[in-house]
PDB file of C-alpha atoms in Angstrom:
ATOM      1  CA  MET X   7      -5.144   4.191  -4.414  1.00 47.00           C
ATOM      2  CA  GLU X   8      -1.668   5.544  -3.503  1.00 70.00           C
ATOM      3  CA  THR X   9      -2.938   6.974  -0.286  1.00 81.00           C
ATOM      4  CA  GLN X  10      -4.613   3.689   0.616  1.00 79.00           C
ATOM      5  CA  THR X  11      -1.373   1.843   0.070  1.00 87.00           C
ATOM      6  CA  GLN X  12       0.588   4.219   2.168  1.00 90.00           C
ATOM      7  CA  THR X  13      -1.729   4.091   4.827  1.00 90.00           C
ATOM      8  CA  ALA X  14      -1.862   0.289   4.691  1.00 91.00           C
ATOM      9  CA  ILE X  15       2.068   0.212   5.008  1.00 93.00           C
ATOM     10  CA  GLU X  16       1.929   2.537   7.978  1.00 92.00           C
ATOM     11  CA  VAL X  17      -0.813   0.399   9.754  1.00 92.00           C
ATOM     12  CA  LEU X  18       1.194  -2.516   9.061  1.00 94.00           C
ATOM     13  CA  ASN X  19       4.451  -1.070  10.257  1.00 93.00           C
ATOM     14  CA  SER X  20       2.918   0.313  13.249  1.00 90.00           C
ATOM     15  CA  LEU X  21       2.346  -3.385  14.336  1.00 93.00           C
ATOM     16  CA  VAL X  22       5.652  -4.355  13.317  1.00 93.00           C
ATOM     17  CA  ILE X  23       6.826  -1.815  16.008  1.00 90.00           C
ATOM     18  CA  ILE X  24       4.306  -3.257  18.558  1.00 89.00           C
ATOM     19  CA  ASN X  25       5.817  -6.598  17.980  1.00 92.00           C
ATOM     20  CA  ASN X  26       9.381  -5.394  18.159  1.00 89.00           C
ATOM     21  CA  ASP X  27       8.398  -3.788  21.539  1.00 85.00           C
ATOM     22  CA  ARG X  28       6.943  -7.337  22.731  1.00 87.00           C
ATOM     23  CA  ILE X  29      10.191  -9.194  21.606  1.00 88.00           C
ATOM     24  CA  ALA X  30      12.562  -6.604  23.257  1.00 84.00           C
ATOM     25  CA  GLY X  31      10.288  -6.332  26.486  1.00 81.00           C
ATOM     26  CA  TYR X  32      10.034 -10.243  26.891  1.00 86.00           C
ATOM     27  CA  GLU X  33      13.826 -10.752  25.950  1.00 85.00           C
ATOM     28  CA  THR X  34      14.704  -8.375  28.920  1.00 80.00           C
ATOM     29  CA  ALA X  35      12.108  -9.789  31.048  1.00 79.00           C
ATOM     30  CA  SER X  36      13.381 -13.378  30.591  1.00 84.00           C
ATOM     31  CA  SER X  37      16.925 -12.327  31.343  1.00 82.00           C
ATOM     32  CA  GLU X  38      15.898 -10.780  34.557  1.00 77.00           C
ATOM     33  CA  THR X  39      13.763 -13.498  36.024  1.00 82.00           C
ATOM     34  CA  ASP X  40      14.967 -16.629  37.664  1.00 84.00           C
ATOM     35  CA  GLU X  41      11.403 -18.302  37.481  1.00 87.00           C
ATOM     36  CA  GLN X  42      11.543 -21.005  34.965  1.00 94.00           C
ATOM     37  CA  ASP X  43       7.879 -21.107  34.190  1.00 93.00           C
ATOM     38  CA  LEU X  44       7.882 -17.349  33.533  1.00 92.00           C
ATOM     39  CA  LYS X  45      11.117 -17.621  31.221  1.00 93.00           C
ATOM     40  CA  THR X  46       9.280 -20.425  29.329  1.00 96.00           C
ATOM     41  CA  MET X  47       6.083 -18.116  28.956  1.00 95.00           C
ATOM     42  CA  PHE X  48       8.018 -15.072  27.815  1.00 93.00           C
ATOM     43  CA  ALA X  49       9.752 -17.397  25.105  1.00 97.00           C
ATOM     44  CA  GLN X  50       6.437 -18.309  23.883  1.00 97.00           C
ATOM     45  CA  PHE X  51       5.486 -14.668  23.728  1.00 95.00           C
ATOM     46  CA  ILE X  52       8.623 -13.861  21.945  1.00 96.00           C
ATOM     47  CA  THR X  53       7.887 -16.605  19.416  1.00 97.00           C
ATOM     48  CA  THR X  54       4.094 -15.236  18.974  1.00 97.00           C
ATOM     49  CA  SER X  55       5.637 -11.676  17.993  1.00 96.00           C
ATOM     50  CA  LYS X  56       8.348 -13.075  15.733  1.00 97.00           C
ATOM     51  CA  LYS X  57       5.772 -15.044  13.752  1.00 98.00           C
ATOM     52  CA  ASN X  58       3.327 -11.892  13.787  1.00 98.00           C
ATOM     53  CA  LYS X  59       6.362  -9.663  12.580  1.00 97.00           C
ATOM     54  CA  LYS X  60       7.441 -12.042   9.738  1.00 97.00           C
ATOM     55  CA  GLU X  61       3.680 -12.042   8.310  1.00 98.00           C
ATOM     56  CA  LEU X  62       3.646  -8.135   8.611  1.00 97.00           C
ATOM     57  CA  VAL X  63       6.959  -7.721   6.811  1.00 97.00           C
ATOM     58  CA  VAL X  64       5.741  -9.764   4.086  1.00 97.00           C
ATOM     59  CA  GLU X  65       2.739  -7.742   3.643  1.00 95.00           C
ATOM     60  CA  VAL X  66       4.630  -4.452   3.828  1.00 96.00           C
ATOM     61  CA  THR X  67       7.054  -5.698   1.152  1.00 96.00           C
ATOM     62  CA  LYS X  68       4.395  -6.779  -1.032  1.00 94.00           C
ATOM     63  CA  LEU X  69       3.098  -3.246  -0.829  1.00 93.00           C
ATOM     64  CA  GLY X  70       6.565  -1.802  -1.776  1.00 94.00           C
ATOM     65  CA  GLY X  71       6.966  -0.250   1.857  1.00 94.00           C
ATOM     66  CA  GLU X  72      10.090  -0.001   3.868  1.00 93.00           C
ATOM     67  CA  ILE X  73      10.132  -2.169   6.965  1.00 92.00           C
ATOM     68  CA  ALA X  74       9.872  -0.262  10.122  1.00 87.00           C
ATOM     69  CA  GLU X  75      12.907  -0.962  12.444  1.00 83.00           C
ATOM     70  CA  GLY X  76      13.462  -0.504  16.165  1.00 71.00           C
ATOM     71  CA  THR X  77      10.838  -0.289  18.975  1.00 67.00           C
ATOM     72  CA  LEU X  78       8.446   2.562  19.899  1.00 62.00           C
ATOM     73  CA  LEU X  79       9.043   2.206  23.857  1.00 53.00           C
ATOM     74  CA  SER X  80       7.278   5.342  24.447  1.00 51.00           C
ATOM     75  CA  GLY X  81       3.985   6.252  26.142  1.00 50.00           C
ATOM     76  CA  LYS X  82       1.790   3.347  27.319  1.00 55.00           C
ATOM     77  CA  PHE X  83       4.137   0.688  26.042  1.00 59.00           C
ATOM     78  CA  TYR X  84       7.127   2.166  27.735  1.00 53.00           C
ATOM     79  CA  ARG X  85       5.524   2.547  30.961  1.00 58.00           C
ATOM     80  CA  ALA X  86       4.378  -1.056  30.934  1.00 63.00           C
ATOM     81  CA  TRP X  87       7.921  -2.271  30.340  1.00 63.00           C
ATOM     82  CA  MET X  88       9.417   0.071  32.928  1.00 60.00           C
ATOM     83  CA  GLU X  89       6.974  -1.465  35.363  1.00 65.00           C
ATOM     84  CA  VAL X  90       7.928  -4.892  34.361  1.00 65.00           C
ATOM     85  CA  LYS X  91      11.490  -4.021  34.739  1.00 66.00           C
ATOM     86  CA  VAL X  92      10.836  -2.633  38.583  1.00 65.00           C
ATOM     87  CA  ALA X  93       8.676  -5.824  39.354  1.00 65.00           C
ATOM     88  CA  LEU X  94      11.310  -8.138  38.111  1.00 65.00           C
ATOM     89  CA  SER X  95      13.960  -6.303  40.223  1.00 70.00           C
ATOM     90  CA  SER X  96      11.865  -6.786  43.378  1.00 71.00           C
ATOM     91  CA  LYS X  97      11.089 -10.475  42.388  1.00 74.00           C
ATOM     92  CA  ASP X  98       7.188  -9.768  43.246  1.00 75.00           C
ATOM     93  CA  ARG X  99       5.546 -12.329  41.103  1.00 80.00           C
ATOM     94  CA  LYS X 100       2.198 -10.755  41.230  1.00 80.00           C
ATOM     95  CA  ALA X 101       3.649  -7.238  40.223  1.00 77.00           C
ATOM     96  CA  ILE X 102       5.416  -8.855  37.349  1.00 78.00           C
ATOM     97  CA  LEU X 103       2.312 -10.417  35.876  1.00 82.00           C
ATOM     98  CA  ASP X 104       0.276  -7.315  36.601  1.00 81.00           C
ATOM     99  CA  SER X 105       2.827  -5.286  34.537  1.00 79.00           C
ATOM    100  CA  CYS X 106       2.916  -7.842  31.892  1.00 83.00           C
ATOM    101  CA  GLU X 107      -0.779  -7.935  31.470  1.00 84.00           C
ATOM    102  CA  PHE X 108      -0.776  -4.090  31.024  1.00 83.00           C
ATOM    103  CA  GLY X 109       1.722  -4.429  28.294  1.00 83.00           C
ATOM    104  CA  GLU X 110      -0.426  -7.217  26.704  1.00 89.00           C
ATOM    105  CA  ASP X 111      -3.485  -4.754  26.931  1.00 89.00           C
ATOM    106  CA  VAL X 112      -1.436  -2.157  25.098  1.00 86.00           C
ATOM    107  CA  ALA X 113      -0.732  -4.711  22.268  1.00 90.00           C
ATOM    108  CA  VAL X 114      -4.123  -5.976  22.009  1.00 93.00           C
ATOM    109  CA  ASP X 115      -5.482  -2.387  21.915  1.00 91.00           C
ATOM    110  CA  ALA X 116      -3.029  -1.439  19.095  1.00 90.00           C
ATOM    111  CA  TYR X 117      -4.481  -4.282  17.094  1.00 94.00           C
ATOM    112  CA  THR X 118      -7.991  -3.046  17.934  1.00 94.00           C
ATOM    113  CA  GLU X 119      -7.318   0.571  16.632  1.00 91.00           C
ATOM    114  CA  ALA X 120      -5.486  -0.730  13.662  1.00 91.00           C
ATOM    115  CA  LEU X 121      -8.435  -2.624  12.569  1.00 91.00           C
ATOM    116  CA  ALA X 122     -11.088  -0.303  13.690  1.00 89.00           C
ATOM    117  CA  ASP X 123      -9.518   2.871  12.191  1.00 81.00           C
ATOM    118  CA  ASN X 124      -8.252   1.534   9.101  1.00 77.00           C
ATOM    119  CA  MET X 125     -10.945  -0.749   7.500  1.00 76.00           C
ATOM    120  CA  ASP X 126     -11.051   0.795   4.258  1.00 82.00           C
ATOM    121  CA  ASP X 127      -7.199   1.081   3.751  1.00 85.00           C
ATOM    122  CA  ILE X 128      -6.272  -2.697   4.341  1.00 90.00           C
ATOM    123  CA  THR X 129      -7.334  -5.593   2.126  1.00 91.00           C
ATOM    124  CA  ALA X 130      -9.673  -8.371   3.504  1.00 91.00           C
ATOM    125  CA  GLU X 131      -6.519 -10.750   3.733  1.00 94.00           C
ATOM    126  CA  GLN X 132      -4.724  -8.190   5.786  1.00 94.00           C
ATOM    127  CA  LYS X 133      -7.631  -7.927   7.999  1.00 94.00           C
ATOM    128  CA  THR X 134      -7.954 -11.625   8.375  1.00 96.00           C
ATOM    129  CA  MET X 135      -4.110 -11.826   9.262  1.00 97.00           C
ATOM    130  CA  LEU X 136      -4.519  -9.019  11.801  1.00 97.00           C
ATOM    131  CA  ASN X 137      -7.446 -10.583  13.407  1.00 96.00           C
ATOM    132  CA  ASP X 138      -5.595 -13.913  13.615  1.00 97.00           C
ATOM    133  CA  GLN X 139      -2.861 -11.954  15.300  1.00 98.00           C
ATOM    134  CA  GLN X 140      -4.832 -10.219  17.838  1.00 97.00           C
ATOM    135  CA  LEU X 141      -6.141 -13.469  18.737  1.00 97.00           C
ATOM    136  CA  LEU X 142      -2.799 -15.009  19.475  1.00 97.00           C
ATOM    137  CA  ILE X 143      -1.746 -11.724  21.496  1.00 96.00           C
ATOM    138  CA  LYS X 144      -5.100 -12.040  23.344  1.00 96.00           C
ATOM    139  CA  ALA X 145      -4.320 -15.583  24.259  1.00 97.00           C
ATOM    140  CA  ASP X 146      -0.960 -14.450  25.597  1.00 95.00           C
ATOM    141  CA  HIS X 147      -2.698 -11.941  27.588  1.00 94.00           C
ATOM    142  CA  ASP X 148      -5.048 -14.405  28.983  1.00 96.00           C
ATOM    143  CA  LYS X 149      -2.300 -16.696  30.088  1.00 95.00           C
ATOM    144  CA  VAL X 150      -0.548 -13.823  32.069  1.00 92.00           C
ATOM    145  CA  LYS X 151      -3.850 -13.015  33.544  1.00 93.00           C
ATOM    146  CA  ALA X 152      -4.762 -16.571  34.471  1.00 94.00           C
ATOM    147  CA  LEU X 153      -1.343 -16.767  36.167  1.00 91.00           C
ATOM    148  CA  ARG X 154      -1.847 -13.436  38.054  1.00 89.00           C
ATOM    149  CA  ASP X 155      -5.313 -14.410  39.184  1.00 91.00           C
ATOM    150  CA  ALA X 156      -4.168 -17.703  40.438  1.00 92.00           C
ATOM    151  CA  LEU X 157      -1.940 -16.002  43.036  1.00 84.00           C
ATOM    152  CA  LEU X 158      -5.086 -13.867  44.391  1.00 69.00           C
TER     153      LEU X 158
END
């Protein structure tokens, strides 16, 4: 049981980090764009991740774990945010949205992996919470994709 609890804490904390990455990334993106509609969208995405993080923190705390701090900003997620930063500096709306979509893909995939790889280590309530959070992030992804596709 102890190993199962520790695994659940690790899974939940990995998603805390993903949400921290989204918050930090979209705060940076918002500060570096002049486009009001993108600022509004990024603010909504930050709100989504803050909500998700709050729920995850409650679960980690219930399990007696320490909350993960900071951001991962390595690997795929780091590349995604570096691409967003470059796109923002060039003011290329399509490139900004392409890069944001890639970052959203990484976030959605993190939830998919967390759910698929840990079905026996998290409770039914945690699975429901993670599925709900993944749907919110997928909806954010779809907003970015729709905006990008409208430019084609």
